[in-house]
Coordinates of C-alpha atoms in Angstrom, one line a residue:
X1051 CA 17.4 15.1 9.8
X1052 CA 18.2 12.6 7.4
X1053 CA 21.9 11.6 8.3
X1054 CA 21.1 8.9 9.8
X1055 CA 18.6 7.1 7.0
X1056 CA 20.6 8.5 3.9
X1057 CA 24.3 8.3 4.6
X1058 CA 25.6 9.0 1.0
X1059 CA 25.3 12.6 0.7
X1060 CA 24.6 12.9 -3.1
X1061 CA 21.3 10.9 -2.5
X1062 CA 20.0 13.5 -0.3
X1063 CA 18.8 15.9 -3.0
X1064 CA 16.5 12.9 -4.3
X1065 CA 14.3 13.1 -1.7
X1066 CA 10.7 13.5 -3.4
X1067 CA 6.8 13.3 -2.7
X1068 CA 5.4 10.5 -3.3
X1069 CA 2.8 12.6 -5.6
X1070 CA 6.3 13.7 -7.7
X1071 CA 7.3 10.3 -8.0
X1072 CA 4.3 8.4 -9.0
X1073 CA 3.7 10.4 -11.8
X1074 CA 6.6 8.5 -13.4
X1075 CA 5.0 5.0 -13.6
X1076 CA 2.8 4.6 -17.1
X1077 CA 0.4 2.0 -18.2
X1078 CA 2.0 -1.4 -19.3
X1079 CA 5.4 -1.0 -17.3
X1080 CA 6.6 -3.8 -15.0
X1081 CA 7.1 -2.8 -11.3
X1082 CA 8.9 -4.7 -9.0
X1083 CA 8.1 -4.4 -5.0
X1084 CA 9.9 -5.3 -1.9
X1085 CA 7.7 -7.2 0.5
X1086 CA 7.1 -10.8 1.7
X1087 CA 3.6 -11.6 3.4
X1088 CA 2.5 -8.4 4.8
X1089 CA 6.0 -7.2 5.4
X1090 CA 8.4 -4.8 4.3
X1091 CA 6.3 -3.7 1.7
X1092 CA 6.5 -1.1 -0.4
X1093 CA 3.9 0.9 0.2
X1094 CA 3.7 5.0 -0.7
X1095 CA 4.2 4.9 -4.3
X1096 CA 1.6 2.3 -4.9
X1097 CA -1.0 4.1 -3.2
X1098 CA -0.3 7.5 -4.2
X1099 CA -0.7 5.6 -7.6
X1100 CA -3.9 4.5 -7.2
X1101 CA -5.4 7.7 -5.7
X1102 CA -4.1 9.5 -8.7
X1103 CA -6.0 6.7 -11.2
X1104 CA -9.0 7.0 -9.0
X1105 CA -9.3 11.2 -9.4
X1106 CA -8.2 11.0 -12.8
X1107 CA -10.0 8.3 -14.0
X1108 CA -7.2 7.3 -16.1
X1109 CA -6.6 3.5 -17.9
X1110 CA -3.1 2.7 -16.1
X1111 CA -2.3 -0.9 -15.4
X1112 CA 0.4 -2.2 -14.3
X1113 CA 2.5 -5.3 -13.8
X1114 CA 3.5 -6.2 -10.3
X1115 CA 5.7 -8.7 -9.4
X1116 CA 6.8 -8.8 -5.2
X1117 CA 8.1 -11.3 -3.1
X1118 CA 4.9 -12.9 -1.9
X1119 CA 1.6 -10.9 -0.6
X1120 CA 1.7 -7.7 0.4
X1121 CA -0.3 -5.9 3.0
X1122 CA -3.5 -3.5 1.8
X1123 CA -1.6 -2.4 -0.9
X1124 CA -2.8 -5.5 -2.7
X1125 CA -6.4 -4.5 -2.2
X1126 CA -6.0 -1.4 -3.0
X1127 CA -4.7 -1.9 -6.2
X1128 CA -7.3 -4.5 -7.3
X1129 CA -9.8 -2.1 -6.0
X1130 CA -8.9 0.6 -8.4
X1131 CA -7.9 -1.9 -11.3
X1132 CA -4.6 -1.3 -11.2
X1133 CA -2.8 -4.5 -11.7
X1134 CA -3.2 -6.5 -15.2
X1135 CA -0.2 -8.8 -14.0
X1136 CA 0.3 -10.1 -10.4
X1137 CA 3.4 -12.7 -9.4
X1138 CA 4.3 -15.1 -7.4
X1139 CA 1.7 -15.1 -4.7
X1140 CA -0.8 -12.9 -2.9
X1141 CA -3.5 -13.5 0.2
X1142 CA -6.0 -10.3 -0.3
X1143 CA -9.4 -11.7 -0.7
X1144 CA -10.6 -8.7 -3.2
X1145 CA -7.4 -9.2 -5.3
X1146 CA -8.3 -13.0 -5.5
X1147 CA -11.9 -13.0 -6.6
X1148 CA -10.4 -10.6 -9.2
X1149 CA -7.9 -13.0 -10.0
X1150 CA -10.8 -16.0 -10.3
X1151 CA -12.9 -13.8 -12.2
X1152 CA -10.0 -13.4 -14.8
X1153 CA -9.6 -9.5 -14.5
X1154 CA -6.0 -10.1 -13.4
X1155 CA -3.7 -12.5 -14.4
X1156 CA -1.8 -14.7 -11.8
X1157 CA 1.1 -17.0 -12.3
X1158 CA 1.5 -18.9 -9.0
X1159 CA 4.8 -20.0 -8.7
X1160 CA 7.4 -21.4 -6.1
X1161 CA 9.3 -18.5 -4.2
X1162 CA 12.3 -20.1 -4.6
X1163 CA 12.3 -19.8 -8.6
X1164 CA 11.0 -15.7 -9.1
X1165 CA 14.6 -14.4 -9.1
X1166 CA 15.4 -17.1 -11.5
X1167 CA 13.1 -15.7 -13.5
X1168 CA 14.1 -12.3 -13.4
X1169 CA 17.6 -13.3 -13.6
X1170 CA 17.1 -15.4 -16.5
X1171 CA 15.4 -11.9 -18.2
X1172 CA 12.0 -13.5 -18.8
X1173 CA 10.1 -10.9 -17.7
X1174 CA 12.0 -8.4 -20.1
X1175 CA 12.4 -5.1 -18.7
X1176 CA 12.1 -4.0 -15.3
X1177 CA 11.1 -0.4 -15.4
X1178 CA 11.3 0.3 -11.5
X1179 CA 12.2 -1.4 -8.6
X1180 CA 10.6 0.0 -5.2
X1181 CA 12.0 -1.0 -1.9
X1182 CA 11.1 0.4 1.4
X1183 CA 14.2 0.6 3.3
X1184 CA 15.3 1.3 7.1
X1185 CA 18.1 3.3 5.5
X1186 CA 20.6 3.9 2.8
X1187 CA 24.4 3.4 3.4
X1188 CA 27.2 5.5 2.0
X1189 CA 28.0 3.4 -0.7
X1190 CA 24.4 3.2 -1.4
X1191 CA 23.4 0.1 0.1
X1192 CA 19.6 -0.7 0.9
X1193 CA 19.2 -1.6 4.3
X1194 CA 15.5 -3.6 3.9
X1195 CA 13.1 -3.4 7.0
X1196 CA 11.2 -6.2 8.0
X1197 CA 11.3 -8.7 5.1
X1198 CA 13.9 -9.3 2.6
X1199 CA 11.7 -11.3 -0.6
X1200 CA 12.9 -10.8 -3.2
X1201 CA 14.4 -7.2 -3.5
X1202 CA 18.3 -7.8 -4.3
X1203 CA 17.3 -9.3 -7.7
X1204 CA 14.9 -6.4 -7.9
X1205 CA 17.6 -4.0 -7.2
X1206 CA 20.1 -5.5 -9.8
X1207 CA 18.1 -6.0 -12.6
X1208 CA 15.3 -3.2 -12.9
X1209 CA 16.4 0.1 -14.8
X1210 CA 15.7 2.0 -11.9
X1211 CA 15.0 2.2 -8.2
X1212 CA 12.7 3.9 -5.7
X1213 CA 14.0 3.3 -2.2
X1214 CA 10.8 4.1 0.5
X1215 CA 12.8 4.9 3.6
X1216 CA 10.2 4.1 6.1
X1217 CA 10.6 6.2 9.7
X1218 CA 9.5 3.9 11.7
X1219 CA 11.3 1.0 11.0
X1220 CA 13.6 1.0 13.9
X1221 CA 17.3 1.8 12.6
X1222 CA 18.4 -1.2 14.9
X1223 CA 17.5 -3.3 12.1
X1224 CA 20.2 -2.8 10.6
X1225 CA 22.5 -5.9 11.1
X1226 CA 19.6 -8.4 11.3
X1227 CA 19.7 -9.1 7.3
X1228 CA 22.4 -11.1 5.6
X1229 CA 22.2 -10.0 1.7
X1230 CA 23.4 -13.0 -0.4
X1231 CA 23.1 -13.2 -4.2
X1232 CA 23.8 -16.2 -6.4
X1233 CA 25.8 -15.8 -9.8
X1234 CA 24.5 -16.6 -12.9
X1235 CA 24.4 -20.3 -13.8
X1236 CA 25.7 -22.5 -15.2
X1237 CA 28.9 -21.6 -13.4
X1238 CA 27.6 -21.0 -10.1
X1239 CA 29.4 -22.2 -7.0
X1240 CA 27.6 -23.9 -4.2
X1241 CA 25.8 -21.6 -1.7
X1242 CA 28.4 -21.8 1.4
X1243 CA 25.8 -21.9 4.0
X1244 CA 25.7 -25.1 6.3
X1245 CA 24.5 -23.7 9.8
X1246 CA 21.4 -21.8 10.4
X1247 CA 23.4 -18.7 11.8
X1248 CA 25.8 -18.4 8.9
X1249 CA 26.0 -15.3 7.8
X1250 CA 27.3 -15.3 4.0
X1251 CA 26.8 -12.1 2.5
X1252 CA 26.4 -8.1 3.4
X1253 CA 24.0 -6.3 5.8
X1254 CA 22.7 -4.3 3.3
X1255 CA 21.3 -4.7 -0.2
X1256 CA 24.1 -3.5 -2.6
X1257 CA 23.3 -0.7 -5.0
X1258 CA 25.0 2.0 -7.4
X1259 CA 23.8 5.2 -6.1
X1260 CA 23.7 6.3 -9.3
X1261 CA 20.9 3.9 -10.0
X1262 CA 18.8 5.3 -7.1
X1263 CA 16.6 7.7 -8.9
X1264 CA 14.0 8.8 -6.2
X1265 CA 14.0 8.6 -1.6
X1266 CA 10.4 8.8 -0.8
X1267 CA 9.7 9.3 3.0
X1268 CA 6.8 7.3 5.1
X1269 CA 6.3 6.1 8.5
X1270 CA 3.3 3.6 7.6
X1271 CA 3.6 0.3 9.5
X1272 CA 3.3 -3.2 8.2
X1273 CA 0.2 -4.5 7.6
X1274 CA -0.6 -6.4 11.0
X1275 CA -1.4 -10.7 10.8
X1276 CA -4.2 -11.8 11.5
X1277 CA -3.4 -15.0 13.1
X1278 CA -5.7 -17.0 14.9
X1279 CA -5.1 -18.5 18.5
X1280 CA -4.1 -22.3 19.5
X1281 CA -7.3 -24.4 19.8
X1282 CA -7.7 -28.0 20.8
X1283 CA -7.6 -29.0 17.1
X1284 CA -4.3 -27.6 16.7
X1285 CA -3.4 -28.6 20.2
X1286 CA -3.9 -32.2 19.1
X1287 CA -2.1 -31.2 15.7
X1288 CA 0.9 -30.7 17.6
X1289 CA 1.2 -33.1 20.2
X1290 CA 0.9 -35.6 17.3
X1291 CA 3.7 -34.4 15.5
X1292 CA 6.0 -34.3 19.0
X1293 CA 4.8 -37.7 19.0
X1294 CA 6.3 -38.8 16.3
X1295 CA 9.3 -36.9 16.2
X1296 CA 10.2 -38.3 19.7
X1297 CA 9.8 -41.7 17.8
X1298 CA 12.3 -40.7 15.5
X1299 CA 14.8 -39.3 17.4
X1300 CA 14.6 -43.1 19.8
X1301 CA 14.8 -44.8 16.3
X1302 CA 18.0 -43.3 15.6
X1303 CA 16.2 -41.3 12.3
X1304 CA 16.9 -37.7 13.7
X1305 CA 19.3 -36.1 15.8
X1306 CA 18.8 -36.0 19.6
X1307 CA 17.6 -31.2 19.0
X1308 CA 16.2 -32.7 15.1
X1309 CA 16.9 -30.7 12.8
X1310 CA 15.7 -27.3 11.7
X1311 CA 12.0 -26.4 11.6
X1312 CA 10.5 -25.0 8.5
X1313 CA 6.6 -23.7 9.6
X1314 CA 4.3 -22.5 6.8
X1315 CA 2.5 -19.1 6.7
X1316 CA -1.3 -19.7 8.1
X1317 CA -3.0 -19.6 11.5
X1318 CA -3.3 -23.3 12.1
X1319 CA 0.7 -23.5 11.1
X1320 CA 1.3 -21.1 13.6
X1321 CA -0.6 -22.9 16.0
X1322 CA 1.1 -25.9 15.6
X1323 CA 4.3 -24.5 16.1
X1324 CA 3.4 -22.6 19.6
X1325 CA 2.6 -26.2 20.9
X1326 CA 6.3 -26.9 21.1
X1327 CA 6.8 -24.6 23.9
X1328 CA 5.4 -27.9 25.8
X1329 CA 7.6 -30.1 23.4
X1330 CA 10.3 -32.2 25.2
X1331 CA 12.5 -30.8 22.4
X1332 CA 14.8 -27.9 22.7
X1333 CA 17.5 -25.7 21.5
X1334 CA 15.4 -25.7 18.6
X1335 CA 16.2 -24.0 15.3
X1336 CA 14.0 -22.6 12.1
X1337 CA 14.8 -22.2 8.9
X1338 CA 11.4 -20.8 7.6
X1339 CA 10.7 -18.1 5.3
X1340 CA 8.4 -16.8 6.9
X1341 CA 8.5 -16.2 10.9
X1342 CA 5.2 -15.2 13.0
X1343 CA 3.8 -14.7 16.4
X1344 CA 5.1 -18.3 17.7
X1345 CA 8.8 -18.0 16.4
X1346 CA 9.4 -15.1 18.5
X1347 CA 7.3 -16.9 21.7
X1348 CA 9.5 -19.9 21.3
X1349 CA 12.6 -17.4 21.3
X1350 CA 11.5 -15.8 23.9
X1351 CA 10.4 -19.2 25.7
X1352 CA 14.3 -20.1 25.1
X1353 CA 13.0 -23.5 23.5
X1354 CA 13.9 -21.7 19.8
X1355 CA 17.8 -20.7 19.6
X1356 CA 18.6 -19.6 16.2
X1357 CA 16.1 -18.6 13.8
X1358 CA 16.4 -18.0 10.2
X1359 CA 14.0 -16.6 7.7
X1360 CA 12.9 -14.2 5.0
X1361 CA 10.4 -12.0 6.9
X1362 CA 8.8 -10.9 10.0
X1363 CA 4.5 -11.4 10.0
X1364 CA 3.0 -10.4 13.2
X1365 CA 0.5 -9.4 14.5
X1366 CA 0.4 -5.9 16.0
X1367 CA 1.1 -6.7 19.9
X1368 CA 3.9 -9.0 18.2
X1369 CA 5.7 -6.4 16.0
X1370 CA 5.6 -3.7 18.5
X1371 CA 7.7 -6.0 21.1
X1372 CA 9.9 -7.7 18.4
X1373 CA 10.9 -4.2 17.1
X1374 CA 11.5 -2.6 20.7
X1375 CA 13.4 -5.5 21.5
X1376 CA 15.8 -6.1 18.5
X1377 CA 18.8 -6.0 20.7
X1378 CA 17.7 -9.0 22.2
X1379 CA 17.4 -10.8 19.0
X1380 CA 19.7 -9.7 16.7
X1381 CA 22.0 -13.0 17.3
X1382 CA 19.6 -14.9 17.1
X1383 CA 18.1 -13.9 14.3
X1384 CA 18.2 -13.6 10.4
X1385 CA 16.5 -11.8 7.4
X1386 CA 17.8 -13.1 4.3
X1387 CA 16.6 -13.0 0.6
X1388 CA 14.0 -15.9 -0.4
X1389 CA 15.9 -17.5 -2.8
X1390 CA 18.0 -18.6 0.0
X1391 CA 15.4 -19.6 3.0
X1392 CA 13.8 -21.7 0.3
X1393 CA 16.7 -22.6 -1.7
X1394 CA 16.4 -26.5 -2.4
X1395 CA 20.3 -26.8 -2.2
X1396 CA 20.7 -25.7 1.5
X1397 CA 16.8 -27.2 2.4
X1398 CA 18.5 -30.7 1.8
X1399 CA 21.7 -29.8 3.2
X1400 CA 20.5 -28.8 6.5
X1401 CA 18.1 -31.4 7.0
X1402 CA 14.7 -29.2 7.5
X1403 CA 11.8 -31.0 8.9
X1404 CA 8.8 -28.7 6.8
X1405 CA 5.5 -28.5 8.2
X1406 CA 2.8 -26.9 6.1
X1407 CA -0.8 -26.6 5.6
X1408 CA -3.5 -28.6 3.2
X1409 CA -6.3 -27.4 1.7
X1410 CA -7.1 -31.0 1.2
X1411 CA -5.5 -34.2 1.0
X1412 CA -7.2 -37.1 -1.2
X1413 CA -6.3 -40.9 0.0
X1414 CA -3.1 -41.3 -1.6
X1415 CA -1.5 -38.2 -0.3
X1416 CA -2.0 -35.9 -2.7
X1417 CA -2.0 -32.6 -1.4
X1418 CA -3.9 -29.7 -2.7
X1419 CA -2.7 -26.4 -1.2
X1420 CA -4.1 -23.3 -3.4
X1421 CA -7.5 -24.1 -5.6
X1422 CA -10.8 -24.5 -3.5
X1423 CA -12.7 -27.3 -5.7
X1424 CA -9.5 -27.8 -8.0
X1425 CA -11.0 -24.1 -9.8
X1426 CA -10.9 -21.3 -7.3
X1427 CA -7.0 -19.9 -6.3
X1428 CA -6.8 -19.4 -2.5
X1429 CA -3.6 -17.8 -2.0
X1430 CA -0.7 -19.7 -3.7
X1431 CA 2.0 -22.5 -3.6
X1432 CA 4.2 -20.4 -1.7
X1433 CA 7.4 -21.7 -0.5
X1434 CA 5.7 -25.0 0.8
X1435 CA 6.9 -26.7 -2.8
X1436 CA 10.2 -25.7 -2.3
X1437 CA 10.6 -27.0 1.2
X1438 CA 8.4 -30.4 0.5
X1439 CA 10.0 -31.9 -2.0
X1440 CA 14.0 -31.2 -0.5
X1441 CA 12.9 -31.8 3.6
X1442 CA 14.1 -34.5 5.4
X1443 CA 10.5 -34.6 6.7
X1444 CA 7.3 -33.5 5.2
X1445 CA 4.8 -33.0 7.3
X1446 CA 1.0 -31.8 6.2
X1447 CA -1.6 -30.3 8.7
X1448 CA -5.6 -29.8 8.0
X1449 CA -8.5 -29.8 10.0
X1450 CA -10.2 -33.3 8.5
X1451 CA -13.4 -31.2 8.4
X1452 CA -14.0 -27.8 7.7
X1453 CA -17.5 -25.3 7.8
X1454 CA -18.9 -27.1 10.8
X1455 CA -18.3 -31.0 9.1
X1456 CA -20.0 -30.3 5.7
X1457 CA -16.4 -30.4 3.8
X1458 CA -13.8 -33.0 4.7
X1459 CA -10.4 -31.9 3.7
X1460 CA -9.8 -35.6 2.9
X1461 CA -11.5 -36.6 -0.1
X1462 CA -11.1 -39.8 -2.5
X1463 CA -9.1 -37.6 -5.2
X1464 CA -7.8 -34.2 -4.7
X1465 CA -9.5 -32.0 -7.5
X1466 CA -6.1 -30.6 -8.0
X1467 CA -2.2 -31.5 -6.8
X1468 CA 0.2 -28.8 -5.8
X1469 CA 2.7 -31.7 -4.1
X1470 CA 2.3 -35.3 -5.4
X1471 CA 2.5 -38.1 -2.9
X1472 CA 6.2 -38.4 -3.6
X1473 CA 6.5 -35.2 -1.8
X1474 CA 4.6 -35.9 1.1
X1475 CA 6.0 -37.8 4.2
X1476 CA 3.0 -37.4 6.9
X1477 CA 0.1 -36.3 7.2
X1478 CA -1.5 -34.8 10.6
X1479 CA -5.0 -34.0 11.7
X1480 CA -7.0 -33.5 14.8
X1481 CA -7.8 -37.2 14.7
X1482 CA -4.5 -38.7 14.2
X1483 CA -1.0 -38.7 12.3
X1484 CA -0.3 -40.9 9.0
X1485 CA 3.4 -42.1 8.4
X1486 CA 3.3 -42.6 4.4
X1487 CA 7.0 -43.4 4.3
X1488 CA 7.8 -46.5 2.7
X1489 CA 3.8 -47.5 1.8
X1490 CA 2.5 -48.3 -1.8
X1491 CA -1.0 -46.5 -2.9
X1492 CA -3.4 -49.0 -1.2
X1493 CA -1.1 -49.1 1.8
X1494 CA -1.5 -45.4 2.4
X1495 CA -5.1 -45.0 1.5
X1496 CA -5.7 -47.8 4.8
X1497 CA -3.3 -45.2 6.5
X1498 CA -4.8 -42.0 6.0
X1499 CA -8.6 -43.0 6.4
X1500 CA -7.8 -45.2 9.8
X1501 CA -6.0 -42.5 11.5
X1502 CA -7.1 -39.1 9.7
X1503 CA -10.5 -38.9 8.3
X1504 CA -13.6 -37.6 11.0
X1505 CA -16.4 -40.4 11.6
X1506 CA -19.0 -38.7 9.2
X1507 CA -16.8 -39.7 6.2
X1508 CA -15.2 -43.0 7.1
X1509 CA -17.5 -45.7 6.1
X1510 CA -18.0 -43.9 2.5
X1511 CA -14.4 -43.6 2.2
X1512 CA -14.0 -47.1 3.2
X1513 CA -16.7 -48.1 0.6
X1514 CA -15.0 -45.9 -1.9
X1515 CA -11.7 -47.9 -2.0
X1516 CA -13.3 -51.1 -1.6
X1517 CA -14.8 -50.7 -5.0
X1518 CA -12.0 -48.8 -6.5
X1519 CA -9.8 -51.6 -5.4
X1520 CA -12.2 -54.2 -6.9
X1521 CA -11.5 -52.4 -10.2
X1522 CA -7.5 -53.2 -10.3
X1523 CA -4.9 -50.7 -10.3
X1524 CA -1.4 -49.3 -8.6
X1525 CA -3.4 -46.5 -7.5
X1526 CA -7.5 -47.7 -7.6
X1527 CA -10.3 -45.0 -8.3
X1528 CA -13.6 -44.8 -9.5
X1529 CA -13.2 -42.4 -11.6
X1530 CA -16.8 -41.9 -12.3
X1531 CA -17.3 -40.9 -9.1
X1532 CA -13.7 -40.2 -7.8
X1533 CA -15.1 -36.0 -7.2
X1534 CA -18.9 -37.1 -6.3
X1535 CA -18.2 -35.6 -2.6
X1536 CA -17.1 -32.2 -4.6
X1537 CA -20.3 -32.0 -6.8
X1538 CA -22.4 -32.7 -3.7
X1539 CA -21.0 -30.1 -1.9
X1540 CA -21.5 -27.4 -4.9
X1541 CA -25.4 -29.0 -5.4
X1542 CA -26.5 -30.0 -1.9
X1543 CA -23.9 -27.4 0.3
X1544 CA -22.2 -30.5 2.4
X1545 CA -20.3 -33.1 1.4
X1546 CA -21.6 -35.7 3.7
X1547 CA -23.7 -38.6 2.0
X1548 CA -27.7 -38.8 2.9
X1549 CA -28.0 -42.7 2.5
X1550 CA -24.9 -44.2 4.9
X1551 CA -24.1 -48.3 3.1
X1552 CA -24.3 -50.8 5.7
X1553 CA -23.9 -54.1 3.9
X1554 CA -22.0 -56.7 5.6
X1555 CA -19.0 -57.0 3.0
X1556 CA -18.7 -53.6 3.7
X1557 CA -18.6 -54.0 7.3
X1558 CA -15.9 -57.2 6.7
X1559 CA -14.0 -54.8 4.4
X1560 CA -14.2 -51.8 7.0
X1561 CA -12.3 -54.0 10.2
X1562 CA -8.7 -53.3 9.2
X1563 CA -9.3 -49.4 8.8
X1564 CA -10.5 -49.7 12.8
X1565 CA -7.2 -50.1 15.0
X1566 CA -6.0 -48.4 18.2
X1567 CA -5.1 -44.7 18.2
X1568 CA -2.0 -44.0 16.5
X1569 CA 1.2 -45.5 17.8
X1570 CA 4.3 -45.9 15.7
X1571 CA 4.8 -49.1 14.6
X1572 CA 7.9 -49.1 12.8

């Protein structure tokens, strides 16, 4: 029964429980996991771990390094205080309030840079690498399921491996990944990828079977997204951005099909990018890392033609059509390790246009994409660094108000900066778009708050700079009272000011923020 998942003989007779093989990992080893945002995931071993913890009661804590999040496996170990360690980034709401509450340390990090890390040897020893796997070839190759992440480096450095072969990964996913590893530096040679298609490396993740030290069987099933539907927010989010792009494109600044999409992980990203079904644009490509529910539509829509990534995240309708469709998608699509979708050298290269989401964005375009109140870790950094700074376009989205208008994502100074205004090209939200290109500090600030901020904040915004600018300075604040709209919200529960100023200079000053809705002007 298992010819056709393990295709080197000699690895047949490692085919163990997963109660035989999680008796092997010890407190204080490092274990390194396939999966990237709720995909491909390893999953068996972990949880057989944690049930054996739970009934025995036992202090075992390990450290866990993955691609990016992983599905309930995340929770589960939190739950049961498994984890001492956690890298490079992680979306489980019980596994962050551990993390804020200090029970678990965190290091959020670009994805680009983990299996730099690991190559580099600063994590020291790898005890165990676990990959879930559609199946093993005959020389031993891992053929990865719905995510790639970062399991090749996994694979080559840690001492051993523990390949999950999971049943109900479809076996037609095999030829959908392109396996390409870098050499060590400094005498690396440029990555030879310069089309979204390319295919530069193996089908398969390569592997000594000698190294493979355990097969564990399940048929578990990704952890299912969550995503949220379009709404008119995001609706007006995305005609925006076409917008714009269509201004480009007239202005000679991007090719006639622009070039390759990169859409960040998150509901209202996800939204964005289904609005381009209605785009004027098409024979559209992605290079993403991460591809959801409106990749496939758009595919499926024929407005996306070639799509590149380092994972599937779908929701459950999603997954179950993508996976009994592969045929239809396989060239069309690939799955390739994260180093490479968010590898700065090729981002730059190909041109990418990145859109990704804001926690909040203060007045001069600094962007602040993981801490709630510049304390609290949301999620992470994710890939969004990596594609921000190297895009040919950087594009933010938020909502400019959030928990029914008593937080507006744009504030007078972000209480903490994930991508400085150098990184950040426009800004988009249901009110308008801002064009920063080309604009010094005061310029931007006039930008953002005429076309982005909702009507409950503008006049104190306006007031804000006014006097901040009264004070001198390339980029003015008030630094007294530069994170005033924070502290209200943590005393009062909204950010909104009770007392609204209504002095004429402040009207006078106010005029040049009020202009026609947005139209490129240059």
């Amino acid at each position: 029964m298992f010819e056709d998942r393990i295709r080197n003989v000699s690895l047949r007779s490692r085919v163990l429980s997963v109660d035989e093989v999680q008796g092997w990992i010890h407190d204080g080893m490092t274990i390194a996991v396939s999966g990237f945002t709720k995909s491909g995931d390893a999953k068996a071993v972990l949880k057989a771990l944690s049930r054996r913890i739970s009934e025995t009661n036992e202090h075992t804590r390990i450290r866990l390094l993955s691609g990016a999040s992983l599905g309930d496996t995340d929770k589960i170990l939190a739950e049961k205080g498994v984890m001492s360690f956690r890298l490079p980034f992680q979306s489980e709401p019980f596994l962050r309030d551990r993390i804020n509450r200090g029970d678990i340390e965190y290091v959020d990090q670009h994805l680009s840079e983990t299996a730099e890390w690991v190559r580099s040897g600063w994590f020291g020893k790898i005890d165990f690498a676990i990959i879930e796997a559609t199946a093993i070839t005959e020389d031993g190759g891992i053929i990865p399921t719905t995510s790639v992440g970062n399991s090749p480096i996994f694979v080559e450095k840690a001492d051993k491996v523990i390949v999950e072969i999971n049943l109900s990964a479809p076996l037609d996913l095999e030829g959908v990944h392109d396996i390409y590893v870098p050499a060590a530096r400094p005498h690396r040679k440029p990555i030879p990828l310069v089309n979204v298609a390319d295919r530069i490396g193996t089908p398969y993740i390569p592997c000594s079977p000698e190294k493979i030290v355990a097969i564990v069987l399940s048929a578990e099933e990704d952890t299912p997204s969550t995503v949220s539907a379009a709404d008119p927010d995001t609706h007006a989010m995305a005609e925006f951005i076409q917008e714009f792009l269509v201004h480009e494109v007239r202005r000679g600044r991007l090719p006639r099909h622009i070039g390759p999409l990169q859409i960040g992980i998150g509901s209202v990203t996800n939204a964005v990018l289904s609005g381009f079904e209605n785009s004027p644009f098409d024979r559209l490509e992605l290079y993403t890392e991460v591809m959801q529910d409106a990749a496939f539509e758009l595919l499926d829509a024929g407005k996306v033609q070639l799509a590149s990534s380092c994972s599937f995240t779908l929701s459950r309708s999603m997954r179950e059509h993508v996976l009994s469709h592969l045929g239809q998608y396989k060239n069309r699509v690939v799955l390739r390790p994260q180093e490479i979708s968010n590898h700065p050298e090729i981002v730059r290269r190909l041109g990418v246009i990145a859109i990704n989401a804001a926690l909040e964005v203060d007045i001069y375009g600094n962007v602040n994409s993981t801490h709630v109140f510049g304390t609290r870790m949301m999620n992470g950094i994710g890939g969004s660094g990596d594609f921000a700074r190297n895009a040919a376009l950087s594009i933010f989205v938020t909502r400019s108000i959030e928990k029914g208008g008593r937080i507006s994502s744009i504030v007078p100074f972000a209480t903490h900066v994930d991508h400085p205004e150098h990184d950040v090209d426009v800004i988009v939200t249901e009110r308008g778009i801002a064009d920063l290109r080309g604009l010094s500090p005061r310029q931007r600030a006039r930008e953002i708050i005429s076309h982005l901020v909702h009507p409950d904040y503008k006049d104190e915004l306006i007031e804000y700079v006014r006097r901040a600018e009264s004070l001198g300075g390339h980029t003015p604040h008030v630094l007294s009272e530069a994170w005033d709209w924070h502290f209200r919200m943590l005393k009062y529960g909204d950010m909104r000011s009770l007392v609204h100023a209504a002095q004429s200079d402040v009207l006078e000053f106010a005029s040049q923020y009020r202009r026609e809705p947005f139209r490129v002007r240059r």
